[in-house]
Amino acid sequence: MATKTVISKYTGLEAVDGVIEFPQDKTLYVEQFTDNPPLKPVEVFKPKTLSEVFDHYRPEKKGVKMTTQDGQTVKENFKFTSVNDFDDKNLIEQSNYLKSQQEAVDAYKNIEQQLMKNKILKRAIADDETRQNLVSALQALLAELQQAEKHNHGRNKNATSSPRSTKQWRSRRIGRCTSVSKSGWPTQGKH
């Protein structure tokens, strides 16, 4: 047996003792959707559709505070033109911060899927020695990329690297791998 939601503190004419029954197949949103209250009483607005309500009131929320991983506060503004604007996807589309967070989540999910599917990588991670060799190789690659970024920081941003410099980088990179482990992963040599 379905129960009915009862709303109290209703002062309308249809209420008996301040209580009305609310049908179960309806949704009631109770929230202040605008930051500013009306300055003076206005004529009663009698909408026929939900889109008329959004067109008339144009709800928006300004200065929604979000905290980044660094502890900084980011403020975003949200506008609502339909009930769909309350969905996660539409809220993310309105916020640069939420977009960047969603992109990071998607990237992590992609990496997780790649790790789950890559059998060779699973074997490399399972063995302590090969896992350490892989971590060392990735750290060396990261350090080299950071060094290259610092080196290229002062150069013209429109300039592109030549094929010769790319080939030289590859040959230097391959030359640093002095041996290959049992699983086929290169081990880092000292130069």
mmCIF file of C-alpha atoms in Angstrom:
data_model
loop_
_atom_site.group_PDB
_atom_site.id
_atom_site.type_symbol
_atom_site.label_atom_id
_atom_site.label_comp_id
_atom_site.label_asym_id
_atom_site.label_seq_id
_atom_site.Cartn_x
_atom_site.Cartn_y
_atom_site.Cartn_z
ATOM 1 C CA MET A 1 0.000 0.000 0.000
ATOM 2 C CA ALA A 2 1.455 3.349 -1.065
ATOM 3 C CA THR A 3 1.783 6.029 1.538
ATOM 4 C CA LYS A 4 1.163 9.675 0.870
ATOM 5 C CA THR A 5 3.616 12.387 1.739
ATOM 6 C CA VAL A 6 2.152 14.957 4.071
ATOM 7 C CA ILE A 7 3.424 18.515 3.967
ATOM 8 C CA SER A 8 2.861 20.680 7.004
ATOM 9 C CA LYS A 9 3.095 24.427 7.503
ATOM 10 C CA TYR A 10 1.020 25.052 4.396
ATOM 11 C CA THR A 11 -1.168 28.133 4.684
ATOM 12 C CA GLY A 12 -3.176 27.804 1.472
ATOM 13 C CA LEU A 13 -6.964 27.870 1.340
ATOM 14 C CA GLU A 14 -7.211 24.153 0.515
ATOM 15 C CA ALA A 15 -5.374 23.093 3.666
ATOM 16 C CA VAL A 16 -7.121 21.743 6.698
ATOM 17 C CA ASP A 17 -5.222 22.649 9.854
ATOM 18 C CA GLY A 18 -2.176 23.587 7.737
ATOM 19 C CA VAL A 19 -1.728 20.083 6.237
ATOM 20 C CA ILE A 20 -2.325 18.856 2.677
ATOM 21 C CA GLU A 21 -1.746 15.499 1.042
ATOM 22 C CA PHE A 22 0.828 15.452 -1.737
ATOM 23 C CA PRO A 23 0.410 12.845 -4.536
ATOM 24 C CA GLN A 24 3.170 10.227 -4.841
ATOM 25 C CA ASP A 25 3.539 10.666 -8.616
ATOM 26 C CA LYS A 26 4.658 14.307 -8.224
ATOM 27 C CA THR A 27 8.016 15.806 -7.328
ATOM 28 C CA LEU A 28 8.273 18.862 -5.145
ATOM 29 C CA TYR A 29 11.417 20.984 -5.203
ATOM 30 C CA VAL A 30 11.732 23.272 -2.219
ATOM 31 C CA GLU A 31 14.803 25.463 -2.407
ATOM 32 C CA GLN A 32 15.735 29.071 -2.862
ATOM 33 C CA PHE A 33 16.936 28.993 -6.469
ATOM 34 C CA THR A 34 17.817 32.676 -6.644
ATOM 35 C CA ASP A 35 20.278 34.572 -4.503
ATOM 36 C CA ASN A 36 18.132 37.684 -4.125
ATOM 37 C CA PRO A 37 14.608 37.772 -2.665
ATOM 38 C CA PRO A 38 12.031 39.896 -4.517
ATOM 39 C CA LEU A 39 12.105 43.548 -3.481
ATOM 40 C CA LYS A 40 8.332 44.015 -3.481
ATOM 41 C CA PRO A 41 5.302 41.751 -3.823
ATOM 42 C CA VAL A 42 4.489 40.961 -7.411
ATOM 43 C CA GLU A 43 1.471 39.662 -9.261
ATOM 44 C CA VAL A 44 0.809 35.974 -8.748
ATOM 45 C CA PHE A 45 2.460 33.942 -11.507
ATOM 46 C CA LYS A 46 0.386 30.966 -12.672
ATOM 47 C CA PRO A 47 2.531 28.814 -14.970
ATOM 48 C CA LYS A 48 1.092 25.995 -17.026
ATOM 49 C CA THR A 49 4.358 24.192 -17.764
ATOM 50 C CA LEU A 50 7.676 23.709 -16.050
ATOM 51 C CA SER A 51 9.492 25.495 -18.866
ATOM 52 C CA GLU A 52 7.386 28.589 -18.162
ATOM 53 C CA VAL A 53 8.593 28.478 -14.550
ATOM 54 C CA PHE A 54 12.246 28.361 -15.649
ATOM 55 C CA ASP A 55 11.682 31.111 -18.241
ATOM 56 C CA HIS A 56 9.991 33.366 -15.692
ATOM 57 C CA TYR A 57 12.305 32.920 -12.701
ATOM 58 C CA ARG A 58 15.568 32.158 -14.549
ATOM 59 C CA PRO A 59 17.092 30.386 -11.559
ATOM 60 C CA GLU A 60 20.821 30.580 -11.053
ATOM 61 C CA LYS A 61 23.261 30.081 -8.237
ATOM 62 C CA LYS A 62 26.268 32.370 -8.077
ATOM 63 C CA GLY A 63 29.464 31.839 -6.156
ATOM 64 C CA VAL A 64 29.156 28.112 -5.439
ATOM 65 C CA LYS A 65 32.324 27.306 -3.511
ATOM 66 C CA MET A 66 34.329 24.184 -4.271
ATOM 67 C CA THR A 67 37.617 23.194 -2.673
ATOM 68 C CA THR A 68 40.457 21.915 -4.837
ATOM 69 C CA GLN A 69 42.880 19.174 -3.826
ATOM 70 C CA ASP A 70 45.371 21.928 -2.961
ATOM 71 C CA GLY A 71 42.896 23.432 -0.489
ATOM 72 C CA GLN A 72 42.149 26.466 -2.645
ATOM 73 C CA THR A 73 38.586 27.692 -3.093
ATOM 74 C CA VAL A 74 37.071 27.884 -6.565
ATOM 75 C CA LYS A 75 33.823 29.777 -7.138
ATOM 76 C CA GLU A 76 31.506 28.833 -9.993
ATOM 77 C CA ASN A 77 28.139 30.117 -11.223
ATOM 78 C CA PHE A 78 25.351 27.800 -12.360
ATOM 79 C CA LYS A 79 22.267 28.618 -14.425
ATOM 80 C CA PHE A 80 19.233 26.379 -14.709
ATOM 81 C CA THR A 81 16.977 26.458 -17.762
ATOM 82 C CA SER A 82 15.338 23.057 -17.234
ATOM 83 C CA VAL A 83 15.204 20.207 -14.749
ATOM 84 C CA ASN A 84 17.917 18.450 -16.782
ATOM 85 C CA ASP A 85 20.378 21.168 -15.766
ATOM 86 C CA PHE A 86 20.455 19.598 -12.289
ATOM 87 C CA ASP A 87 22.024 16.398 -13.708
ATOM 88 C CA ASP A 88 25.710 15.774 -13.060
ATOM 89 C CA LYS A 89 26.580 15.940 -16.757
ATOM 90 C CA ASN A 90 24.983 19.357 -17.244
ATOM 91 C CA LEU A 91 26.451 20.783 -14.033
ATOM 92 C CA ILE A 92 29.912 19.630 -15.149
ATOM 93 C CA GLU A 93 29.426 21.318 -18.524
ATOM 94 C CA GLN A 94 28.833 24.661 -16.788
ATOM 95 C CA SER A 95 31.942 24.514 -14.606
ATOM 96 C CA ASN A 96 35.559 24.661 -15.756
ATOM 97 C CA TYR A 97 36.737 23.189 -12.448
ATOM 98 C CA LEU A 98 34.298 20.275 -12.600
ATOM 99 C CA LYS A 99 35.272 19.653 -16.244
ATOM 100 C CA SER A 100 38.933 19.364 -15.288
ATOM 101 C CA GLN A 101 38.057 16.997 -12.439
ATOM 102 C CA GLN A 102 35.905 14.862 -14.750
ATOM 103 C CA GLU A 103 38.734 14.706 -17.308
ATOM 104 C CA ALA A 104 41.090 13.495 -14.564
ATOM 105 C CA VAL A 105 38.595 10.833 -13.456
ATOM 106 C CA ASP A 106 38.158 9.689 -17.074
ATOM 107 C CA ALA A 107 41.943 9.515 -17.532
ATOM 108 C CA TYR A 108 42.344 7.436 -14.354
ATOM 109 C CA LYS A 109 39.570 5.086 -15.479
ATOM 110 C CA ASN A 110 41.264 4.718 -18.868
ATOM 111 C CA ILE A 111 44.589 3.886 -17.220
ATOM 112 C CA GLU A 112 42.867 1.377 -14.939
ATOM 113 C CA GLN A 113 41.239 -0.330 -17.927
ATOM 114 C CA GLN A 114 44.568 -0.479 -19.756
ATOM 115 C CA LEU A 115 46.233 -2.000 -16.709
ATOM 116 C CA MET A 116 43.496 -4.617 -16.412
ATOM 117 C CA LYS A 117 43.773 -5.606 -20.098
ATOM 118 C CA ASN A 118 47.566 -5.560 -20.538
ATOM 119 C CA LYS A 119 48.800 -9.060 -19.641
ATOM 120 C CA ILE A 120 52.488 -8.224 -20.072
ATOM 121 C CA LEU A 121 52.186 -5.258 -17.754
ATOM 122 C CA LYS A 122 50.320 -7.402 -15.200
ATOM 123 C CA ARG A 123 53.208 -9.888 -15.212
ATOM 124 C CA ALA A 124 55.741 -7.074 -14.863
ATOM 125 C CA ILE A 125 53.911 -5.594 -11.904
ATOM 126 C CA ALA A 126 53.513 -8.992 -10.220
ATOM 127 C CA ASP A 127 57.289 -9.533 -9.921
ATOM 128 C CA ASP A 128 59.116 -7.200 -7.483
ATOM 129 C CA GLU A 129 62.265 -6.905 -9.603
ATOM 130 C CA THR A 130 60.520 -6.108 -12.875
ATOM 131 C CA ARG A 131 58.128 -3.720 -11.120
ATOM 132 C CA GLN A 132 61.082 -1.799 -9.658
ATOM 133 C CA ASN A 133 62.785 -1.733 -13.081
ATOM 134 C CA LEU A 134 59.603 -0.417 -14.681
ATOM 135 C CA VAL A 135 59.230 2.279 -12.018
ATOM 136 C CA SER A 136 62.885 3.303 -12.476
ATOM 137 C CA ALA A 137 62.494 3.510 -16.247
ATOM 138 C CA LEU A 138 59.317 5.584 -15.929
ATOM 139 C CA GLN A 139 60.939 7.911 -13.386
ATOM 140 C CA ALA A 140 63.942 8.393 -15.687
ATOM 141 C CA LEU A 141 61.610 9.127 -18.589
ATOM 142 C CA LEU A 142 59.660 11.620 -16.482
ATOM 143 C CA ALA A 143 62.857 13.356 -15.366
ATOM 144 C CA GLU A 144 64.047 13.564 -18.955
ATOM 145 C CA LEU A 145 60.719 14.986 -20.118
ATOM 146 C CA GLN A 146 60.774 17.578 -17.317
ATOM 147 C CA GLN A 147 64.336 18.518 -18.246
ATOM 148 C CA ALA A 148 63.357 18.844 -21.914
ATOM 149 C CA GLU A 149 60.376 20.989 -20.921
ATOM 150 C CA LYS A 150 62.635 23.323 -18.922
ATOM 151 C CA HIS A 151 65.085 23.459 -21.823
ATOM 152 C CA ASN A 152 62.332 24.239 -24.348
ATOM 153 C CA HIS A 153 60.580 26.725 -22.058
ATOM 154 C CA GLY A 154 62.700 29.627 -23.293
ATOM 155 C CA ARG A 155 62.326 28.716 -26.965
ATOM 156 C CA ASN A 156 59.671 29.920 -29.342
ATOM 157 C CA LYS A 157 56.422 28.051 -28.648
ATOM 158 C CA ASN A 158 55.623 27.843 -32.373
ATOM 159 C CA ALA A 159 58.839 26.018 -33.195
ATOM 160 C CA THR A 160 58.588 22.266 -33.641
ATOM 161 C CA SER A 161 61.286 19.713 -33.007
ATOM 162 C CA SER A 162 63.125 18.421 -36.027
ATOM 163 C CA PRO A 163 63.144 14.734 -36.961
ATOM 164 C CA ARG A 164 66.894 14.714 -36.357
ATOM 165 C CA SER A 165 66.521 15.817 -32.724
ATOM 166 C CA THR A 166 63.765 13.214 -32.200
ATOM 167 C CA LYS A 167 66.016 10.472 -33.608
ATOM 168 C CA GLN A 168 68.874 11.634 -31.392
ATOM 169 C CA TRP A 169 66.592 11.546 -28.349
ATOM 170 C CA ARG A 170 65.432 8.013 -29.217
ATOM 171 C CA SER A 171 68.977 6.750 -29.699
ATOM 172 C CA ARG A 172 70.069 8.320 -26.375
ATOM 173 C CA ARG A 173 67.027 6.812 -24.647
ATOM 174 C CA ILE A 174 67.636 3.330 -26.104
ATOM 175 C CA GLY A 175 71.331 3.558 -25.271
ATOM 176 C CA ARG A 176 70.515 3.955 -21.571
ATOM 177 C CA CYS A 177 68.749 0.588 -21.400
ATOM 178 C CA THR A 178 71.634 -1.789 -20.833
ATOM 179 C CA SER A 179 69.789 -5.041 -20.319
ATOM 180 C CA VAL A 180 66.391 -6.658 -20.530
ATOM 181 C CA SER A 181 64.777 -8.513 -17.643
ATOM 182 C CA LYS A 182 63.178 -11.970 -17.834
ATOM 183 C CA SER A 183 59.771 -10.482 -18.591
ATOM 184 C CA GLY A 184 61.052 -8.368 -21.486
ATOM 185 C CA TRP A 185 61.129 -5.008 -19.707
ATOM 186 C CA PRO A 186 64.297 -2.926 -20.096
ATOM 187 C CA THR A 187 66.425 -2.309 -17.038
ATOM 188 C CA GLN A 188 67.974 1.071 -16.440
ATOM 189 C CA GLY A 189 71.722 1.350 -16.982
ATOM 190 C CA LYS A 190 74.069 4.004 -15.625
ATOM 191 C CA HIS A 191 75.874 6.313 -18.014
#
